[in-house]
């Protein structure tokens, strides 16, 4: 499949695109039971894309019942791993074959540049589905060491019905990080995409059926968190709830699980990740390039964004100047232009949130170094400049709260001990970066950081083989890697006396 080379070519594809806003239950597209809908507005220019089914309790009940029925039938849950693998690989191939359409839906829906929608989101989603499919027939059960007249078997079984609530920043990719291991292990899944970006999840459901996943195994319920999301979290027949989103909502979901059936709850929540640059960083220019990308990529709407830049005093001024220079290339542009690297934020509400934090940074006495303004307002879309503040202390609002926008706080430190103290002084513990030429310092710092992922002399590394998740209020459990399969399986011990 060829990729359009010009904005006009993408716009032509968009004009001919048929967008589906319906729920997907038991293998069929349908309206919400109530008939209610909500408007799906493009942040690119403020135009209405489609009216989307607004699901609630009745739809959740129907989807869960269908998921339970097909699970109990065994048509998928009891299928051999090699057969499930073949279907999952075909699902990944269909994502790739429909890459232009899926990338376009992602960009129109949440504003990210088309180049990244295709190269990062669609490609990463297909990779996640394929990797999980390839893994499933290579995961062995266990035998316990026993006496000669006993056999102890430790086996894994699918948990049953999984509710997956995914965010708006990487709608397709985050869904597939969960769909991959959940489906590969034989579960039924009810997927609830964010109301801010539901379109790719709705389209992927049909591709899953085409790949051979049986009807009822994957259901998609668009709607709001306080309606259908809450209904799934409280549902007595949902066995496991997986979530990516804010820490505030993650805490509420834990309460719902406790108030209902004690369903397992796995959460990937917020972050305020420190990116630590020591005086002896081996390549300050590379550190600046990485720091700019760590805050500007995806408009800063990334849970692992390097939003706190901790800089040792000896290189602070030089590094800030290099970052400001680098961020000039991250100025927002039209998301359907293949040259654009920074697009629109997801909606007006998020734009207002980002601008309120920029105002707070100024009010609290931080020094605005770069950006700080809304741009391209004449387009009808919602765009904001990448923004850098210096002279920030770790207790300012911009340094302590997750902004989910392109706002960088530069915090000065002196010595490794102070860097670690500042880095760990947060409720979050998702990720961190460390820049130093001293391998001993790198190891000591990485070990001391209370974070689920640490990157040395780069930022945002790893692939499907490495677990993704954090400490503290950044959540529990892990996406990606073989560790992700733990969330979707039950361990059973079977002891036999011969």
Short mmCIF file of C-alpha atoms in Angstrom, two decimals:
data_model
loop_
_atom_site.label_atom_id
_atom_site.label_comp_id
_atom_site.label_asym_id
_atom_site.label_seq_id
_atom_site.Cartn_x
_atom_site.Cartn_y
_atom_site.Cartn_z
CA UNK A 1 0.00 0.00 0.00
CA UNK A 2 1.51 3.29 -1.09
CA UNK A 3 1.55 6.22 1.29
CA UNK A 4 0.24 9.59 0.03
CA UNK A 5 3.08 12.06 -0.33
CA UNK A 6 1.21 15.35 -0.14
CA UNK A 7 -1.32 17.03 2.12
CA UNK A 8 -3.70 17.34 -0.83
CA UNK A 9 -3.59 13.57 -1.35
CA UNK A 10 -4.45 12.90 2.30
CA UNK A 11 -7.23 15.49 2.14
CA UNK A 12 -8.64 13.77 -0.95
CA UNK A 13 -8.66 10.46 0.92
CA UNK A 14 -10.34 12.13 3.88
CA UNK A 15 -13.07 13.54 1.66
CA UNK A 16 -13.95 10.06 0.41
CA UNK A 17 -13.66 8.35 3.79
CA UNK A 18 -16.73 6.63 5.20
CA UNK A 19 -16.64 7.01 8.98
CA UNK A 20 -18.58 4.62 11.20
CA UNK A 21 -19.66 5.82 14.63
CA UNK A 22 -21.67 2.80 15.77
CA UNK A 23 -21.04 0.35 18.58
CA UNK A 24 -19.87 -3.16 17.67
CA UNK A 25 -21.61 -5.95 19.59
CA UNK A 26 -21.65 -9.65 18.76
CA UNK A 27 -20.09 -9.10 15.36
CA UNK A 28 -22.44 -6.36 14.19
CA UNK A 29 -22.48 -2.59 14.10
CA UNK A 30 -25.46 -1.15 15.94
CA UNK A 31 -26.77 2.02 17.54
CA UNK A 32 -26.64 2.47 21.29
CA UNK A 33 -29.67 0.88 22.95
CA UNK A 34 -30.85 4.35 24.03
CA UNK A 35 -30.34 5.81 20.57
CA UNK A 36 -28.16 8.52 22.08
CA UNK A 37 -25.13 9.87 20.23
CA UNK A 38 -22.38 12.41 20.77
CA UNK A 39 -20.51 14.58 18.28
CA UNK A 40 -17.04 13.53 17.19
CA UNK A 41 -15.27 16.81 16.42
CA UNK A 42 -11.91 16.99 14.65
CA UNK A 43 -9.35 19.09 16.54
CA UNK A 44 -7.73 19.90 13.20
CA UNK A 45 -10.40 22.39 12.17
CA UNK A 46 -13.37 21.96 14.50
CA UNK A 47 -15.59 20.18 11.98
CA UNK A 48 -18.03 17.39 12.80
CA UNK A 49 -16.69 14.02 11.67
CA UNK A 50 -19.57 11.77 12.69
CA UNK A 51 -22.16 11.25 15.40
CA UNK A 52 -21.01 8.38 17.62
CA UNK A 53 -23.16 5.93 19.55
CA UNK A 54 -23.23 6.88 23.23
CA UNK A 55 -23.37 3.53 25.00
CA UNK A 56 -24.41 3.02 28.61
CA UNK A 57 -25.47 0.27 31.03
CA UNK A 58 -27.83 -1.53 28.63
CA UNK A 59 -25.12 -1.81 25.99
CA UNK A 60 -22.56 -2.94 28.56
CA UNK A 61 -24.92 -5.67 29.74
CA UNK A 62 -25.46 -6.88 26.19
CA UNK A 63 -21.76 -6.83 25.27
CA UNK A 64 -20.67 -8.59 28.46
CA UNK A 65 -23.38 -11.22 28.06
CA UNK A 66 -22.25 -11.91 24.50
CA UNK A 67 -18.64 -12.03 25.61
CA UNK A 68 -19.50 -14.48 28.38
CA UNK A 69 -21.57 -16.68 26.10
CA UNK A 70 -18.89 -17.04 23.47
CA UNK A 71 -16.25 -17.59 26.14
CA UNK A 72 -18.22 -20.43 27.69
CA UNK A 73 -18.83 -21.96 24.26
CA UNK A 74 -15.08 -22.54 23.89
CA UNK A 75 -15.03 -21.52 20.25
CA UNK A 76 -12.15 -19.14 21.03
CA UNK A 77 -11.20 -19.77 24.66
CA UNK A 78 -10.60 -23.47 24.02
CA UNK A 79 -9.11 -23.07 20.56
CA UNK A 80 -5.54 -24.35 20.25
CA UNK A 81 -2.82 -21.72 20.72
CA UNK A 82 -1.49 -22.31 17.21
CA UNK A 83 -4.94 -21.62 15.72
CA UNK A 84 -5.33 -18.44 17.75
CA UNK A 85 -1.84 -17.44 16.63
CA UNK A 86 -2.81 -17.75 12.97
CA UNK A 87 -5.88 -15.56 13.47
CA UNK A 88 -3.91 -12.93 15.39
CA UNK A 89 -1.27 -12.74 12.68
CA UNK A 90 -4.00 -12.29 10.08
CA UNK A 91 -5.50 -9.52 12.23
CA UNK A 92 -2.11 -7.76 12.23
CA UNK A 93 -1.87 -8.13 8.46
CA UNK A 94 -5.30 -6.55 8.01
CA UNK A 95 -4.26 -3.59 10.15
CA UNK A 96 -1.28 -3.12 7.84
CA UNK A 97 -3.37 -3.57 4.67
CA UNK A 98 -5.74 -0.84 5.89
CA UNK A 99 -2.98 1.40 7.25
CA UNK A 100 -3.87 4.53 5.28
CA UNK A 101 -7.51 4.43 6.40
CA UNK A 102 -6.63 3.74 10.04
CA UNK A 103 -3.95 6.43 10.11
CA UNK A 104 -6.37 8.93 8.62
CA UNK A 105 -9.04 8.10 11.19
CA UNK A 106 -6.49 8.52 13.98
CA UNK A 107 -5.29 11.89 12.73
CA UNK A 108 -8.74 13.30 12.00
CA UNK A 109 -9.99 12.11 15.38
CA UNK A 110 -7.26 13.28 17.75
CA UNK A 111 -5.05 15.64 15.78
CA UNK A 112 -1.68 13.91 15.63
CA UNK A 113 0.47 14.28 12.49
CA UNK A 114 -0.38 11.78 9.77
CA UNK A 115 3.27 10.74 9.44
CA UNK A 116 3.23 9.46 13.03
CA UNK A 117 -0.28 8.01 12.86
CA UNK A 118 0.93 5.66 10.15
CA UNK A 119 4.56 5.05 11.13
CA UNK A 120 4.04 4.87 14.91
CA UNK A 121 0.42 4.16 15.77
CA UNK A 122 -0.71 1.82 13.02
CA UNK A 123 2.65 0.11 12.65
CA UNK A 124 2.99 -0.28 16.42
CA UNK A 125 -0.55 -1.62 16.77
CA UNK A 126 0.04 -4.27 14.12
CA UNK A 127 3.36 -5.16 15.72
CA UNK A 128 1.68 -5.60 19.13
CA UNK A 129 -1.03 -7.90 17.75
CA UNK A 130 1.47 -9.96 15.74
CA UNK A 131 3.94 -10.24 18.64
CA UNK A 132 1.29 -11.51 21.05
CA UNK A 133 0.02 -13.95 18.45
CA UNK A 134 3.50 -15.26 17.76
CA UNK A 135 4.16 -15.68 21.48
CA UNK A 136 1.08 -17.62 22.51
CA UNK A 137 2.14 -21.06 21.27
CA UNK A 138 5.57 -20.67 22.84
CA UNK A 139 4.47 -20.09 26.44
CA UNK A 140 4.72 -23.31 28.41
CA UNK A 141 2.92 -24.42 31.55
CA UNK A 142 4.94 -25.85 34.46
CA UNK A 143 5.48 -29.02 36.45
CA UNK A 144 6.34 -28.76 40.12
CA UNK A 145 9.26 -30.74 41.55
CA UNK A 146 7.44 -33.59 43.33
CA UNK A 147 7.90 -36.97 44.93
CA UNK A 148 8.01 -39.92 42.52
CA UNK A 149 4.35 -40.79 43.13
CA UNK A 150 2.96 -37.26 42.64
CA UNK A 151 2.50 -34.85 39.76
CA UNK A 152 2.02 -31.14 40.33
CA UNK A 153 0.85 -29.16 37.32
CA UNK A 154 0.79 -25.35 37.18
CA UNK A 155 -1.32 -24.22 34.25
CA UNK A 156 -2.62 -20.93 32.90
CA UNK A 157 -6.22 -20.36 31.85
CA UNK A 158 -7.90 -17.30 30.33
CA UNK A 159 -9.63 -15.15 32.95
CA UNK A 160 -12.90 -14.84 31.01
CA UNK A 161 -14.40 -11.46 30.10
CA UNK A 162 -11.99 -8.52 30.03
CA UNK A 163 -13.11 -4.88 29.98
CA UNK A 164 -10.45 -2.63 28.45
CA UNK A 165 -10.73 1.14 28.86
CA UNK A 166 -8.15 2.95 26.73
CA UNK A 167 -7.07 6.60 26.38
CA UNK A 168 -7.28 9.18 23.65
CA UNK A 169 -3.60 9.95 23.09
CA UNK A 170 -2.63 6.71 21.31
CA UNK A 171 -6.10 5.22 20.78
CA UNK A 172 -5.17 2.38 18.44
CA UNK A 173 -1.79 1.52 19.92
CA UNK A 174 -2.97 1.41 23.54
CA UNK A 175 -5.94 -0.72 22.51
CA UNK A 176 -3.68 -3.22 20.77
CA UNK A 177 -1.24 -3.41 23.69
CA UNK A 178 -4.21 -4.84 25.59
CA UNK A 179 -6.03 -6.69 22.81
CA UNK A 180 -2.88 -8.60 21.85
CA UNK A 181 -2.34 -10.62 25.05
CA UNK A 182 -6.04 -10.59 26.05
CA UNK A 183 -7.22 -12.17 22.80
CA UNK A 184 -4.20 -14.40 22.31
CA UNK A 185 -4.80 -16.06 25.69
CA UNK A 186 -8.43 -16.84 24.76
CA UNK A 187 -10.45 -14.16 26.53
CA UNK A 188 -13.46 -12.19 25.37
CA UNK A 189 -12.90 -8.42 25.39
CA UNK A 190 -15.23 -5.45 25.71
CA UNK A 191 -13.23 -2.45 24.52
CA UNK A 192 -14.26 1.03 25.62
CA UNK A 193 -12.33 3.68 23.65
CA UNK A 194 -12.16 7.27 24.85
CA UNK A 195 -15.07 9.42 23.77
CA UNK A 196 -12.42 11.84 22.46
CA UNK A 197 -11.01 9.32 19.96
CA UNK A 198 -13.23 6.29 19.30
CA UNK A 199 -12.94 5.90 15.54
CA UNK A 200 -10.05 3.45 15.05
CA UNK A 201 -11.37 1.07 17.71
CA UNK A 202 -14.73 0.96 15.94
CA UNK A 203 -13.04 0.18 12.60
CA UNK A 204 -10.64 -2.42 14.05
CA UNK A 205 -13.54 -4.48 15.36
CA UNK A 206 -14.67 -5.32 11.83
CA UNK A 207 -11.11 -6.21 10.82
CA UNK A 208 -10.92 -8.61 13.78
CA UNK A 209 -13.97 -10.44 12.45
CA UNK A 210 -12.45 -10.56 8.97
CA UNK A 211 -9.32 -12.07 10.49
CA UNK A 212 -11.32 -14.93 11.97
CA UNK A 213 -11.95 -13.85 15.55
CA UNK A 214 -15.43 -15.25 16.36
CA UNK A 215 -18.42 -12.96 16.81
CA UNK A 216 -18.83 -11.81 20.39
CA UNK A 217 -15.16 -12.23 21.32
CA UNK A 218 -14.42 -8.54 20.67
CA UNK A 219 -17.08 -5.92 21.34
CA UNK A 220 -16.52 -2.14 21.12
CA UNK A 221 -18.59 0.31 23.16
CA UNK A 222 -17.98 4.01 22.49
CA UNK A 223 -19.28 6.36 25.13
CA UNK A 224 -18.39 8.30 28.23
CA UNK A 225 -16.46 7.16 31.27
CA UNK A 226 -19.21 8.09 33.73
CA UNK A 227 -21.77 6.01 31.81
CA UNK A 228 -20.50 2.96 29.94
CA UNK A 229 -17.06 3.03 31.55
CA UNK A 230 -18.59 2.99 35.01
CA UNK A 231 -21.04 0.26 33.97
CA UNK A 232 -18.17 -2.00 32.89
CA UNK A 233 -16.13 -1.28 36.01
CA UNK A 234 -19.09 -2.17 38.26
CA UNK A 235 -20.26 -5.13 36.18
CA UNK A 236 -20.56 -8.35 38.16
CA UNK A 237 -19.66 -10.52 35.16
CA UNK A 238 -16.46 -8.73 34.10
CA UNK A 239 -13.50 -10.73 35.39
CA UNK A 240 -10.68 -8.31 34.68
CA UNK A 241 -10.54 -4.56 34.04
CA UNK A 242 -7.52 -3.06 32.29
CA UNK A 243 -7.09 0.69 31.97
CA UNK A 244 -4.75 3.33 30.63
CA UNK A 245 -5.48 6.92 31.60
CA UNK A 246 -5.24 9.39 34.45
CA UNK A 247 -4.38 8.51 38.03
CA UNK A 248 -7.62 10.12 39.22
CA UNK A 249 -9.76 7.78 37.13
CA UNK A 250 -7.54 4.80 37.94
CA UNK A 251 -8.28 5.28 41.64
CA UNK A 252 -12.00 5.46 40.96
CA UNK A 253 -11.90 2.22 38.98
CA UNK A 254 -10.26 0.46 41.93
CA UNK A 255 -13.17 1.59 44.11
CA UNK A 256 -15.70 0.30 41.57
CA UNK A 257 -13.97 -3.08 41.48
CA UNK A 258 -14.16 -3.32 45.25
CA UNK A 259 -17.82 -2.29 45.27
CA UNK A 260 -18.71 -4.98 42.75
CA UNK A 261 -17.11 -8.41 42.32
CA UNK A 262 -13.46 -7.74 43.25
CA UNK A 263 -12.51 -8.03 39.59
CA UNK A 264 -8.80 -7.82 38.93
CA UNK A 265 -7.82 -4.26 38.02
CA UNK A 266 -4.66 -3.43 36.09
CA UNK A 267 -3.82 0.23 35.68
CA UNK A 268 -1.35 2.25 33.63
CA UNK A 269 -1.81 5.76 34.92
CA UNK A 270 -0.07 9.14 34.94
CA UNK A 271 3.52 10.26 34.90
CA UNK A 272 5.78 13.22 35.54
CA UNK A 273 8.96 11.67 34.25
CA UNK A 274 12.40 13.14 35.05
CA UNK A 275 14.94 13.40 32.26
CA UNK A 276 18.27 13.86 34.08
CA UNK A 277 21.24 15.42 32.30
CA UNK A 278 24.56 15.41 34.16
CA UNK A 279 27.52 17.69 33.43
CA UNK A 280 29.35 14.76 31.85
CA UNK A 281 26.60 13.87 29.37
CA UNK A 282 28.44 12.34 26.40
CA UNK A 283 26.62 14.38 23.73
CA UNK A 284 24.77 17.50 24.85
CA UNK A 285 23.33 18.09 21.39
CA UNK A 286 21.85 14.58 21.37
CA UNK A 287 20.45 15.19 24.85
CA UNK A 288 18.81 18.40 23.60
CA UNK A 289 17.30 16.68 20.57
CA UNK A 290 15.94 13.91 22.78
CA UNK A 291 14.60 16.35 25.38
CA UNK A 292 12.77 18.35 22.71
CA UNK A 293 11.19 15.23 21.25
CA UNK A 294 10.36 13.90 24.72
CA UNK A 295 8.12 16.89 25.38
CA UNK A 296 6.90 17.84 21.87
CA UNK A 297 6.15 14.46 20.31
CA UNK A 298 2.42 13.76 20.10
CA UNK A 299 1.88 17.35 21.30
CA UNK A 300 3.19 16.34 24.73
CA UNK A 301 0.15 14.07 25.16
CA UNK A 302 2.27 11.14 26.30
CA UNK A 303 2.24 9.48 29.72
CA UNK A 304 6.04 9.02 29.55
CA UNK A 305 6.73 12.58 28.37
CA UNK A 306 10.00 13.88 29.78
CA UNK A 307 8.20 16.82 31.32
CA UNK A 308 10.74 17.46 34.10
CA UNK A 309 14.20 18.17 32.71
CA UNK A 310 16.69 17.94 35.57
CA UNK A 311 19.94 19.62 34.48
CA UNK A 312 23.21 19.82 36.38
CA UNK A 313 24.28 23.42 36.84
CA UNK A 314 27.42 23.22 34.70
CA UNK A 315 25.51 22.58 31.44
CA UNK A 316 22.14 24.18 32.18
CA UNK A 317 22.41 27.34 30.11
CA UNK A 318 23.94 25.61 27.11
CA UNK A 319 21.37 22.81 27.15
CA UNK A 320 18.40 25.18 27.44
CA UNK A 321 19.66 27.14 24.43
CA UNK A 322 20.06 23.95 22.41
CA UNK A 323 16.56 22.75 23.32
CA UNK A 324 14.97 26.08 22.38
CA UNK A 325 16.78 25.89 19.04
CA UNK A 326 15.63 22.32 18.48
CA UNK A 327 12.00 23.09 19.35
CA UNK A 328 11.81 25.54 16.46
CA UNK A 329 11.43 22.49 14.22
CA UNK A 330 8.48 21.27 16.35
CA UNK A 331 6.21 24.24 15.60
CA UNK A 332 2.63 23.03 15.04
CA UNK A 333 1.43 22.51 11.49
CA UNK A 334 -1.50 20.97 9.67
CA UNK A 335 -1.72 17.32 10.73
CA UNK A 336 -2.45 16.06 7.19
CA UNK A 337 0.76 17.61 5.86
CA UNK A 338 3.36 14.80 5.80
CA UNK A 339 6.04 17.33 6.79
CA UNK A 340 4.27 18.23 10.05
CA UNK A 341 5.78 16.81 13.24
CA UNK A 342 3.51 18.56 15.77
CA UNK A 343 -0.24 18.68 15.28
CA UNK A 344 -3.36 19.68 17.21
CA UNK A 345 -4.09 18.82 20.82
CA UNK A 346 -7.08 16.54 21.20
CA UNK A 347 -9.80 19.13 21.89
CA UNK A 348 -10.63 22.60 23.22
CA UNK A 349 -10.86 21.31 26.79
CA UNK A 350 -7.29 19.99 26.64
CA UNK A 351 -6.04 23.19 25.03
CA UNK A 352 -7.55 25.21 27.88
CA UNK A 353 -5.90 22.86 30.39
CA UNK A 354 -2.47 23.31 28.80
CA UNK A 355 -2.86 27.10 28.62
CA UNK A 356 -3.93 27.19 32.28
CA UNK A 357 -0.71 25.43 33.28
CA UNK A 358 1.35 27.84 31.20
CA UNK A 359 -0.33 30.71 33.04
CA UNK A 360 0.36 28.97 36.36
CA UNK A 361 4.04 28.66 35.48
CA UNK A 362 4.26 32.39 34.85
CA UNK A 363 2.28 33.21 38.00
CA UNK A 364 4.53 31.04 40.17
CA UNK A 365 7.66 32.82 38.97
CA UNK A 366 9.14 30.38 36.45
CA UNK A 367 10.95 31.94 33.49
CA UNK A 368 9.32 31.43 30.09
CA UNK A 369 12.11 30.51 27.68
CA UNK A 370 10.23 29.32 24.63
CA UNK A 371 6.67 29.18 23.27
CA UNK A 372 3.75 29.59 25.62
CA UNK A 373 0.97 30.56 23.22
CA UNK A 374 -1.95 29.18 21.28
CA UNK A 375 -1.31 29.24 17.53
CA UNK A 376 -3.25 28.63 14.29
CA UNK A 377 -6.53 29.69 15.92
CA UNK A 378 -7.79 30.91 12.54
CA UNK A 379 -8.01 27.29 11.33
CA UNK A 380 -10.78 26.49 13.79
CA UNK A 381 -8.48 23.88 15.31
CA UNK A 382 -6.68 23.69 18.65
CA UNK A 383 -2.91 24.14 18.57
CA UNK A 384 -0.31 25.24 21.11
CA UNK A 385 3.40 25.94 20.90
CA UNK A 386 5.89 23.67 22.63
CA UNK A 387 6.77 25.57 25.79
CA UNK A 388 9.86 25.66 28.02
CA UNK A 389 10.14 27.13 31.52
CA UNK A 390 13.44 27.51 33.38
CA UNK A 391 14.07 28.43 37.02
CA UNK A 392 11.44 25.90 38.06
CA UNK A 393 11.40 24.23 41.45
CA UNK A 394 9.96 20.79 41.97
CA UNK A 395 6.99 22.01 44.00
CA UNK A 396 5.60 24.36 41.38
CA UNK A 397 2.35 23.23 39.80
CA UNK A 398 3.96 22.79 36.37
CA UNK A 399 6.58 20.48 37.89
CA UNK A 400 4.37 18.41 40.16
CA UNK A 401 1.18 17.84 38.15
CA UNK A 402 0.75 15.93 34.91
CA UNK A 403 -0.12 18.46 32.20
CA UNK A 404 -0.45 16.16 29.19
CA UNK A 405 0.73 18.88 26.86
CA UNK A 406 4.03 20.21 25.46
CA UNK A 407 5.21 22.06 28.58
CA UNK A 408 8.76 21.43 29.81
CA UNK A 409 9.97 22.37 33.30
CA UNK A 410 13.74 22.80 33.65
CA UNK A 411 15.00 22.15 37.18
CA UNK A 412 18.63 22.75 38.17
CA UNK A 413 20.55 20.37 40.46
CA UNK A 414 24.05 19.84 41.79
CA UNK A 415 25.33 16.28 42.11
CA UNK A 416 23.83 12.81 41.79
CA UNK A 417 22.25 12.70 45.24
CA UNK A 418 20.24 15.88 44.67
CA UNK A 419 19.20 14.70 41.20
CA UNK A 420 17.83 11.44 42.62
CA UNK A 421 16.09 13.27 45.46
CA UNK A 422 14.32 15.64 43.05
CA UNK A 423 13.51 12.89 40.54
CA UNK A 424 11.84 10.70 43.17
CA UNK A 425 9.95 13.58 44.79
CA UNK A 426 6.71 12.88 42.93
CA UNK A 427 3.60 10.73 43.32
CA UNK A 428 4.42 9.15 39.97
CA UNK A 429 6.99 6.56 38.94
CA UNK A 430 6.53 5.73 35.29
CA UNK A 431 9.78 6.51 33.45
CA UNK A 432 13.07 8.40 33.61
CA UNK A 433 16.07 9.29 31.46
CA UNK A 434 19.72 9.54 32.55
CA UNK A 435 22.50 11.19 30.54
CA UNK A 436 26.08 10.58 31.69
CA UNK A 437 29.36 9.21 30.34
CA UNK A 438 30.07 7.53 33.69
CA UNK A 439 28.73 3.96 33.58
CA UNK A 440 28.92 3.63 37.35
CA UNK A 441 26.90 6.81 37.83
CA UNK A 442 24.38 5.61 35.26
CA UNK A 443 23.85 2.31 37.09
CA UNK A 444 23.67 3.91 40.53
CA UNK A 445 21.17 6.50 39.37
CA UNK A 446 19.01 3.98 37.50
CA UNK A 447 18.85 1.71 40.55
CA UNK A 448 17.91 4.58 42.83
CA UNK A 449 15.12 5.91 40.62
CA UNK A 450 11.62 4.77 41.61
CA UNK A 451 10.43 4.28 38.05
CA UNK A 452 9.28 1.34 35.97
CA UNK A 453 11.45 2.27 32.99
CA UNK A 454 14.85 4.00 32.88
CA UNK A 455 16.62 4.99 29.67
CA UNK A 456 20.35 5.68 29.60
CA UNK A 457 21.72 8.27 27.15
CA UNK A 458 18.49 8.25 25.14
CA UNK A 459 14.79 8.68 25.86
CA UNK A 460 11.78 6.42 25.29
CA UNK A 461 13.58 3.25 24.28
CA UNK A 462 12.40 -0.35 24.22
CA UNK A 463 10.26 -2.58 22.04
CA UNK A 464 7.60 -5.27 22.47
CA UNK A 465 10.03 -7.45 24.43
CA UNK A 466 10.31 -4.94 27.29
CA UNK A 467 7.55 -4.42 29.90
CA UNK A 468 5.84 -1.03 30.06
CA UNK A 469 4.48 0.30 33.34
CA UNK A 470 5.36 2.14 36.50
CA UNK A 471 5.72 2.42 40.26
CA UNK A 472 3.66 4.32 42.82
CA UNK A 473 0.63 6.16 41.44
CA UNK A 474 1.67 5.45 37.87
CA UNK A 475 -0.19 2.17 38.24
CA UNK A 476 0.38 -1.57 38.46
CA UNK A 477 0.90 -4.47 36.10
CA UNK A 478 2.71 -4.20 32.78
CA UNK A 479 1.81 -3.84 29.13
CA UNK A 480 4.03 -5.38 26.43
CA UNK A 481 6.45 -8.30 26.84
CA UNK A 482 5.59 -11.76 28.15
CA UNK A 483 4.81 -10.17 31.52
CA UNK A 484 1.65 -8.66 30.02
CA UNK A 485 0.12 -12.13 29.70
CA UNK A 486 -0.05 -12.37 33.50
CA UNK A 487 -2.94 -9.89 33.55
CA UNK A 488 -5.14 -12.00 31.33
CA UNK A 489 -4.63 -15.48 32.79
CA UNK A 490 -5.39 -17.34 36.00
CA UNK A 491 -2.90 -19.75 37.56
CA UNK A 492 -4.25 -23.18 38.47
CA UNK A 493 -2.39 -25.80 40.55
CA UNK A 494 -3.49 -29.36 39.93
CA UNK A 495 -1.94 -31.96 42.29
CA UNK A 496 -2.17 -35.67 41.47
CA UNK A 497 -1.24 -38.57 43.70
CA UNK A 498 -0.45 -41.58 41.51
#
